[in-house]
Short mmCIF file of C-alpha atoms in Angstrom, two decimals:
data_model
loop_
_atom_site.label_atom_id
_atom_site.label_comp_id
_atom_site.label_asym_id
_atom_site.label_seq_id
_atom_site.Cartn_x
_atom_site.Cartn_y
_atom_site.Cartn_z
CA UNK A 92 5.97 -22.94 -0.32
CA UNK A 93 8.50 -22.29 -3.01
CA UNK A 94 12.55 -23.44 -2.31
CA UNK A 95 14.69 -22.06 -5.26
CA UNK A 96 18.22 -23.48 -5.39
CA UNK A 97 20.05 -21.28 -8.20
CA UNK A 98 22.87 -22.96 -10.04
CA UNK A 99 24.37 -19.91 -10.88
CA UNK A 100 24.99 -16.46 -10.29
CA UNK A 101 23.12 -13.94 -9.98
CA UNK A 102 23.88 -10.75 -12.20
CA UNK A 103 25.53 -7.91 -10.94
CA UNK A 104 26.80 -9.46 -7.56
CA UNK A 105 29.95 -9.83 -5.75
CA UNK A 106 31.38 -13.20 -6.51
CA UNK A 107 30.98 -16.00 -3.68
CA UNK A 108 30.87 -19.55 -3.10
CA UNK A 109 30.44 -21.96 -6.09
CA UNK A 110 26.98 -23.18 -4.88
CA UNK A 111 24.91 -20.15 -4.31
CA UNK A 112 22.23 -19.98 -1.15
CA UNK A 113 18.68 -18.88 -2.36
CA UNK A 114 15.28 -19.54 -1.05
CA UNK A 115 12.14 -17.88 -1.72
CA UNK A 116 8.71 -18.64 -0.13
CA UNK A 117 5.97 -16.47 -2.35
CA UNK A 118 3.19 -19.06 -1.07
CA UNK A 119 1.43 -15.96 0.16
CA UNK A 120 1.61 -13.93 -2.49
CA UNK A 121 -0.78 -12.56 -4.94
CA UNK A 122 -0.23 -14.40 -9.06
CA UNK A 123 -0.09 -11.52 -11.08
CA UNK A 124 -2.70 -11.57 -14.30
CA UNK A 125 -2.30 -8.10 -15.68
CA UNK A 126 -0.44 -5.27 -15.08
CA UNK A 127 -0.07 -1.97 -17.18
CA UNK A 128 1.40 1.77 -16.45
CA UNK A 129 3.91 1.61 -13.35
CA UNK A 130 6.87 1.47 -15.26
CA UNK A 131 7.64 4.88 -13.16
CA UNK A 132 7.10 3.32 -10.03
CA UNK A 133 8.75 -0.35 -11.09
CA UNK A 134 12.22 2.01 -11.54
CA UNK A 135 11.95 3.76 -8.45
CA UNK A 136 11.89 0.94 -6.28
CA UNK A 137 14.57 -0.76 -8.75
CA UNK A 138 16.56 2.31 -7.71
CA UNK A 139 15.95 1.99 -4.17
CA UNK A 140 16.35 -1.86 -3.74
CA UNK A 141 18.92 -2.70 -5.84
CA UNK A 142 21.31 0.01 -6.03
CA UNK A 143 24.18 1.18 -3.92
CA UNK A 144 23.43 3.09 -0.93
CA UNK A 145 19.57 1.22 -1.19
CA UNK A 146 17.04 1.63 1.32
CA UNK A 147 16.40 -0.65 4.11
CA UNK A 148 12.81 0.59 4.56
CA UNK A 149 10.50 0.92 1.67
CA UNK A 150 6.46 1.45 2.20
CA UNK A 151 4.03 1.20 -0.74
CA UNK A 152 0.99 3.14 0.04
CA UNK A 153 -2.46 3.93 -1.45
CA UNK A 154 -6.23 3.38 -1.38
CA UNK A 155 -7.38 0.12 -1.77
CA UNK A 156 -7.54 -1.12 -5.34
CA UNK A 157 -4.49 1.12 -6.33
CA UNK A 158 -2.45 -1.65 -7.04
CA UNK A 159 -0.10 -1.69 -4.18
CA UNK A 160 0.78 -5.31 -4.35
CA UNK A 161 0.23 -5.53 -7.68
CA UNK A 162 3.42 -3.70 -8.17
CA UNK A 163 5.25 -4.87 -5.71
CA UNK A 164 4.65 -8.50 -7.19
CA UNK A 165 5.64 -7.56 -10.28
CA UNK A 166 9.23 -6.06 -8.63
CA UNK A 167 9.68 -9.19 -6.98
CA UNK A 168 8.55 -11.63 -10.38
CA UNK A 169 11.33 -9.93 -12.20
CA UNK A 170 14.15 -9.28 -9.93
CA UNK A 171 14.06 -13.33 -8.06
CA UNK A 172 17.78 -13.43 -9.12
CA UNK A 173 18.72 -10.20 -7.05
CA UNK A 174 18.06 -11.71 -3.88
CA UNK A 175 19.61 -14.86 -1.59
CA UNK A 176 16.40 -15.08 0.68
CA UNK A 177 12.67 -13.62 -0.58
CA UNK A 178 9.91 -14.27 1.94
CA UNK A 179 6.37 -12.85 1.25
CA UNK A 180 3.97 -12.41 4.35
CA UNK A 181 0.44 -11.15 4.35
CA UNK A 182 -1.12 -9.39 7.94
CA UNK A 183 -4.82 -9.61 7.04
CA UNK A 184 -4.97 -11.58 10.27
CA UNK A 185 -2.29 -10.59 12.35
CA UNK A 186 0.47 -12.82 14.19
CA UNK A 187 2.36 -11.66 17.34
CA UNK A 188 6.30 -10.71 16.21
CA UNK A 189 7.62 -13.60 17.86
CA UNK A 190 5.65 -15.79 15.69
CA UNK A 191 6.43 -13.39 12.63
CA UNK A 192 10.42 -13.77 13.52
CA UNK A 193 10.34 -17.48 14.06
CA UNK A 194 8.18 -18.07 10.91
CA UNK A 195 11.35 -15.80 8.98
CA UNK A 196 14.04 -17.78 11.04
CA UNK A 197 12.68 -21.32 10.05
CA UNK A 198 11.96 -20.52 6.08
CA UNK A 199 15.94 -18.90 6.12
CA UNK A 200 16.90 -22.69 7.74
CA UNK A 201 17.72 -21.13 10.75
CA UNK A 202 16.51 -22.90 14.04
CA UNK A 203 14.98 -20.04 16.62
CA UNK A 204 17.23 -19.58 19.54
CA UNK A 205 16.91 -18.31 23.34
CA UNK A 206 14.17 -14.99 23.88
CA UNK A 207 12.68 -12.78 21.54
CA UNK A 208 15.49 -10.77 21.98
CA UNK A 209 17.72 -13.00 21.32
CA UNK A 210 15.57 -14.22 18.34
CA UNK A 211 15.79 -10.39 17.03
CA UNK A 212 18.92 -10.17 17.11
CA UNK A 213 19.42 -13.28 15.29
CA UNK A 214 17.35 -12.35 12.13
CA UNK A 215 19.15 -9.18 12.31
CA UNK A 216 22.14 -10.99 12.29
CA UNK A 217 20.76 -12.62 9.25
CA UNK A 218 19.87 -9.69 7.03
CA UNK A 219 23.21 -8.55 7.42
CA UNK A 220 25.19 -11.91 6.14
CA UNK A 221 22.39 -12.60 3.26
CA UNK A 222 21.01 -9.87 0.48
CA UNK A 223 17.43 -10.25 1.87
CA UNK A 224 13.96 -9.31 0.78
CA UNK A 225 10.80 -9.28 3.10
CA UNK A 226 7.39 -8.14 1.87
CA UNK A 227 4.89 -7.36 4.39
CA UNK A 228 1.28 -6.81 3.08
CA UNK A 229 -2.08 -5.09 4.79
CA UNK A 230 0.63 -3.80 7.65
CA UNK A 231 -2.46 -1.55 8.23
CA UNK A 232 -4.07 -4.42 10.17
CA UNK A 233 -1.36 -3.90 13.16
CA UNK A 234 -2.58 -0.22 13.63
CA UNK A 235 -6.24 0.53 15.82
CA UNK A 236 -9.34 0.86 14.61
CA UNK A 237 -11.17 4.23 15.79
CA UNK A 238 -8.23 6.29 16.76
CA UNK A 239 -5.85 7.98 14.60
CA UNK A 240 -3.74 7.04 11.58
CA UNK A 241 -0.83 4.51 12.57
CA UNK A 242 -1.29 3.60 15.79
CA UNK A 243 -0.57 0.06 16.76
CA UNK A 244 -2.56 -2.24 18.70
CA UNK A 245 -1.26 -3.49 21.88
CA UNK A 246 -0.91 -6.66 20.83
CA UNK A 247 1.35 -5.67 18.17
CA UNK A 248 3.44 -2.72 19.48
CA UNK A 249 6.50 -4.91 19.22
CA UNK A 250 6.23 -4.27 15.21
CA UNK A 251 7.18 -0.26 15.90
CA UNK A 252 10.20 -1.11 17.38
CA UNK A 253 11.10 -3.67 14.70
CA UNK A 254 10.49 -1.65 11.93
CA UNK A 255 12.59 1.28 13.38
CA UNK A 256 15.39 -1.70 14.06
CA UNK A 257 15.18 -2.41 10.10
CA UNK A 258 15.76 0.97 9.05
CA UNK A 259 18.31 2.13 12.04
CA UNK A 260 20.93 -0.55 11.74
CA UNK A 261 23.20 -1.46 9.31
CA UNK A 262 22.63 -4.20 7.12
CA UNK A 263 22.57 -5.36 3.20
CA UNK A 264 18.47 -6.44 3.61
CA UNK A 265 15.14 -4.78 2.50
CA UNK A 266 11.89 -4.59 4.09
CA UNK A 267 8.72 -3.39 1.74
CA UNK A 268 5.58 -2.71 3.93
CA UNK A 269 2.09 -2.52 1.88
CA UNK A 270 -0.36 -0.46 3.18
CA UNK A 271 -3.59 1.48 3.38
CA UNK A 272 -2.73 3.99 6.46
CA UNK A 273 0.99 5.73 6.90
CA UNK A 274 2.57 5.51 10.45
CA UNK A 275 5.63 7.28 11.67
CA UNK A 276 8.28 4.54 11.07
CA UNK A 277 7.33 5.25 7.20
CA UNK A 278 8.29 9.15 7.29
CA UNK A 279 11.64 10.74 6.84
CA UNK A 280 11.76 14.53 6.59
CA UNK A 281 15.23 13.78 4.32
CA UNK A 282 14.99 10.68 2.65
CA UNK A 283 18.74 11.49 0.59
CA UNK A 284 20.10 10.81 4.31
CA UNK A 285 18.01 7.98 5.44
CA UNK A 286 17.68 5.02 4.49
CA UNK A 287 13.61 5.05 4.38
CA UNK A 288 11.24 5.52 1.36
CA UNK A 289 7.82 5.94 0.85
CA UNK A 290 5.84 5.18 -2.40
CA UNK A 291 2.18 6.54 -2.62
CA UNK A 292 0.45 5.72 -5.59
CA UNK A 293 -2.20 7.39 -7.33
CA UNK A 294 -4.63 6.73 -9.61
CA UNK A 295 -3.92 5.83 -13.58
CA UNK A 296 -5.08 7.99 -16.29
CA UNK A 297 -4.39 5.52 -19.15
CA UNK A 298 -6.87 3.63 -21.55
CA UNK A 299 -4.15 0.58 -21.22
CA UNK A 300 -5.98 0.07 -17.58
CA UNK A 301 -9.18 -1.32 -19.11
CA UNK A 302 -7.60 -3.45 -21.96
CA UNK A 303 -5.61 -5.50 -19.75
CA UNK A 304 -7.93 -6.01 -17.47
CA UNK A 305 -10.13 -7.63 -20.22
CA UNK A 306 -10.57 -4.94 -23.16
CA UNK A 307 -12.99 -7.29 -25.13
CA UNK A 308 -15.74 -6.62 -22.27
CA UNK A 309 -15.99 -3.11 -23.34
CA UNK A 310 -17.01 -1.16 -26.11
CA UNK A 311 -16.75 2.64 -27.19
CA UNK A 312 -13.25 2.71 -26.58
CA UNK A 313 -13.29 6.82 -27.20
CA UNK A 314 -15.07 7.21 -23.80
CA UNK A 315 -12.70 4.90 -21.96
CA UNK A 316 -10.98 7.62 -20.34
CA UNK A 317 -14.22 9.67 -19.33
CA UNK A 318 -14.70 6.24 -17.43
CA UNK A 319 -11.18 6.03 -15.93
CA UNK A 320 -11.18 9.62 -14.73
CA UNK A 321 -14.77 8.91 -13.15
CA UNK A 322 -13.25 6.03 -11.03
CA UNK A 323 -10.05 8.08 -10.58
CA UNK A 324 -7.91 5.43 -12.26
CA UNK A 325 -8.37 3.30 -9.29
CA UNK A 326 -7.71 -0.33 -11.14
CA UNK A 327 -9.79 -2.31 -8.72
CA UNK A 328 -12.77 0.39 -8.58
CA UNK A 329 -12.57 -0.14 -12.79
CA UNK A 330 -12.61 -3.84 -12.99
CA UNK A 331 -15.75 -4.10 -10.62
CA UNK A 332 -17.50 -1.31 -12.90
CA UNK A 333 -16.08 -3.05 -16.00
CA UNK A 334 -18.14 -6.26 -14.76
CA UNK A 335 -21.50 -4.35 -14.52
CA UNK A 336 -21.05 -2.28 -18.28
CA UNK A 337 -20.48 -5.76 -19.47
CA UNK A 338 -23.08 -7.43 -17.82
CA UNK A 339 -25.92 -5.16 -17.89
CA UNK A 340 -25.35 -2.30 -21.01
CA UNK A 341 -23.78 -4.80 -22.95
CA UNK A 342 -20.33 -3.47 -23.11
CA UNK A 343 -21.48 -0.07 -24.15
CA UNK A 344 -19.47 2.51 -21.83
CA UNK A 345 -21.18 5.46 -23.53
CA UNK A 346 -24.93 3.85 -22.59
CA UNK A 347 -23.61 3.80 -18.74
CA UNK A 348 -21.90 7.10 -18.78
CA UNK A 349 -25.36 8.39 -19.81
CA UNK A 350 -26.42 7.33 -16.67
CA UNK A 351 -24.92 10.41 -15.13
CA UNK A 352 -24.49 8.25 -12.00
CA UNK A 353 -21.46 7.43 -9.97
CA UNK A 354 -22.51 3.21 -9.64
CA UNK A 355 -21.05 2.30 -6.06
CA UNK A 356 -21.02 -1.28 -6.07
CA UNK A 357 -21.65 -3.95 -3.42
CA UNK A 358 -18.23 -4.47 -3.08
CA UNK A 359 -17.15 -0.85 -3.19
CA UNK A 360 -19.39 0.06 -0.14
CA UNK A 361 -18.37 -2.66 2.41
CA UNK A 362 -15.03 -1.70 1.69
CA UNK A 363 -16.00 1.94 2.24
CA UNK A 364 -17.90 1.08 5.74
CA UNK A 365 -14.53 -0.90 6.74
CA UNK A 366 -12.67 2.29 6.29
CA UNK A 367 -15.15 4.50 7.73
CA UNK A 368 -15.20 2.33 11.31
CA UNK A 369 -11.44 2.17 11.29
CA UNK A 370 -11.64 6.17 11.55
CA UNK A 371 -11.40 7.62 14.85
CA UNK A 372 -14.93 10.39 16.05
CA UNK A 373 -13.10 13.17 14.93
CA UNK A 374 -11.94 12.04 11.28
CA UNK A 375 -15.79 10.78 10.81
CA UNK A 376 -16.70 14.42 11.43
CA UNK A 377 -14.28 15.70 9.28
CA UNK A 378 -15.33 13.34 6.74
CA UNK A 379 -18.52 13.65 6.94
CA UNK A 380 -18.45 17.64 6.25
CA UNK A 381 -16.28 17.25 3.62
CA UNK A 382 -18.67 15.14 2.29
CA UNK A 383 -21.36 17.71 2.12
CA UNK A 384 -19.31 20.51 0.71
CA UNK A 385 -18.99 19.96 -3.29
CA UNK A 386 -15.94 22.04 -3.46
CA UNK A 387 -12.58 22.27 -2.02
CA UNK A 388 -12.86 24.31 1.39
CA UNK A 389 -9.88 25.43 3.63
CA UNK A 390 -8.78 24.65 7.46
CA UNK A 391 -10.32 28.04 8.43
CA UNK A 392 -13.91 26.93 6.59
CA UNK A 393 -14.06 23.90 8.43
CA UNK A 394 -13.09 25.05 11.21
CA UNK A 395 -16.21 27.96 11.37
CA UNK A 396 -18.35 24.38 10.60
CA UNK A 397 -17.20 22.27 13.06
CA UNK A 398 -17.01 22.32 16.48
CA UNK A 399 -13.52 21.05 16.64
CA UNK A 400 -10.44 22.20 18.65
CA UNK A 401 -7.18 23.34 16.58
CA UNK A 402 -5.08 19.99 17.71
CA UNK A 403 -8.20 18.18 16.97
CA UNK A 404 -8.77 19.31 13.27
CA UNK A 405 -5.18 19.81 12.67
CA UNK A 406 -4.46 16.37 13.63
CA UNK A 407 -7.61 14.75 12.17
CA UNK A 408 -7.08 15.88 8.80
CA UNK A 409 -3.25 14.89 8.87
CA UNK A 410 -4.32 11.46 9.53
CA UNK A 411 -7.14 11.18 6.84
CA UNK A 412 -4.71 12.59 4.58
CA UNK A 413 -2.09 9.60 5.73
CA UNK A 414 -5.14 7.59 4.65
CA UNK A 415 -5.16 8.44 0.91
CA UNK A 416 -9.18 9.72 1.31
CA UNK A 417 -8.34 13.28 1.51
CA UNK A 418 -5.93 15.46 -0.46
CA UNK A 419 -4.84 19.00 -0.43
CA UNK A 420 -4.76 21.51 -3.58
CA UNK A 421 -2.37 24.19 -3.71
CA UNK A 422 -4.16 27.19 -5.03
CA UNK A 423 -4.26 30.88 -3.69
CA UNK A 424 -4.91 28.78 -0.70
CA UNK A 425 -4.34 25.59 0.74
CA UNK A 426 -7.97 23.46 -0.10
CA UNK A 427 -8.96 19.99 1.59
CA UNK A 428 -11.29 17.80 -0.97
CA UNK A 429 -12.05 14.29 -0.08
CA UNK A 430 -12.07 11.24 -3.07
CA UNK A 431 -14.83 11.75 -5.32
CA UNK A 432 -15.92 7.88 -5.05
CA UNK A 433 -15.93 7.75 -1.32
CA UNK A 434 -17.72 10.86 -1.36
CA UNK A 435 -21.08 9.32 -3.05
CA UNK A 436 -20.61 6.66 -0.42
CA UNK A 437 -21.21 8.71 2.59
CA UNK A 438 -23.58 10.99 0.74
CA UNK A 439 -25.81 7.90 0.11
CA UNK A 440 -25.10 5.57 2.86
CA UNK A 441 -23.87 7.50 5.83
CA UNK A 442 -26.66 10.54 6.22
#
């Protein structure tokens, strides 16, 4: 755990006392190697977080490998000063919110008081005396497996009140949740009035990907992007292919393009089999015909193929959409297409 006492002050803040308070606690989070292309996104949540009028509520979202916490790192490595209190938490395994709260209570040096209530209040109470920054990562953890996008577990219901606290009341503190799936606490129909914002990142179409990520394990530079586009700029689908063109065609990207094969790796397809069993019946249906279909195909095509209620399809494909796996084209018609990578997945593993 890291305790930062700052002997001066930090830029573009309201003067205060002569010693300033600051702690930060990043023992959780990710070390940052390489990181190329988000300069977009790194201003957007500069504008959000730091600015006046910033949002309370801010969810980066995406596929797996996206780089997700990647960027937020990178936000956080070069904005410490901004901040009195930074506290980075992962929820790959889950604690109750009262342990959450009391963990955020004791790294601020305050000592957890009366019920969980009270205990709310008093973090609350917190994030509105101190400029505050909380990073919460896999948040997708909290929601059910087999049912519907952004549901929460019983055991963690607590969290959709808490998050809805953070973005309703008034304080000068941020919340970032990282996250595979999109629940309703991260939607705002008018996010000019409300102070909630959603990032969703997509894929990178740039050859700077692959050299920072180790450019000197590749060769035939002039197909890079062939290979980048295959993989859908995904950075953590590229660095596992990256691996195997280095390892076993020598570097040569051109020799495994040849191939004419979409390589799933190990790694790739647990992930994949993770995502398919946190899917509720009716996304693996939907899925699973989209899978089968090598075009783009409207509501009214899978509805003749499926035998599917209008709630049920309706609702099923908003939640695999609030998954990142499939997206909609806007063409004469509205078209559903799931990712290309998961696609060879189910084609080859789930028949």
């Amino acid at each position: 755990m890291q305790f930062y006492s700052s002997p001066s002050q930090p830029p573009n803040r309201e003067q205060r006392h002569e010693d300033i308070f600051q702690k930060i606690d990043l023992s959780l989070a990710p070390e940052i190697i390489g990181f190329s292309r988000r300069e977009t996104e790194l201003k957007m949540l500069e504008n959000w977080l730091l600015n006046k009028g910033k949002s309370r509520l801010i969810s980066v979202l995406g596929v797996s490998g996206i780089g997700k916490t990647t960027l937020v790192k990178r936000f956080v490595d070069q904005h410490l000063d901004r901040f009195e209190v930074i506290i980075w938490r992962n929820l790959k395994f889950p604690e109750s919110l009262t342990s959450l709260v009391n963990d955020l209570l004791k790294v601020s040096e305050k000592e957890p008081k009366g019920t969980v209530s009270d205990r709310l209040k008093q973090l609350l109470g917190f994030f509105t005396e101190k400029h505050c920054l909380i990073i919460l990562d896999d948040v997708q953890n909290l929601f059910t497996r087999g049912a519907l996008v952004g549901q929460y577990e019983r055991d963690y219901q607590d969290y959709q009140n808490f998050f809805r606290a953070i973005a309703d009341l008034e304080h000068q503190s941020n919340v970032i949740l990282i996250s595979r799936e999109k629940c309703r606490e991260m939607e705002c129909l008018d996010e000019q009035l409300y102070p909630i914002k959603s990032l969703e990142l997509s894929g990178l179409e740039d050859v700077e990907i692959l050299r920072t990520m180790g450019g000197g394990l590749l060769k035939d530079e002039d197909n890079w992007l062939k290979l980048i586009q295959l993989y859908q700029g995904n950075p953590g689908y590229l660095k596992q292919i990256a691996f195997i063109i280095h390892n076993i065609f020598d570097g040569h990207v051109a020799d495994f393009l040849a191939e004419n094969s979409l390589i799933i790796t190990p790694e790739m397809q647990f992930g994949f089999q993770q995502l398919f069993e946190r899917l509720s019946p009716i996304e693996q249906q939907l899925i699973l015909e989209l899978s089968q279909l090598d075009k783009p195909v409207t509501r009214e095509d899978l509805t003749e193929s499926l035998q599917l209620s209008s709630m049920d399809l309706i609702n099923g494909l908003q939640s695999l959409q609030q998954r990142y796996i499939v997206t909609k084209i806007r063409e004469n018609r509205l078209l559903f297409k799931v990712c290309p990578v998961l696609r060879e997945y189910l084609i080859r593993c789930q028949k």
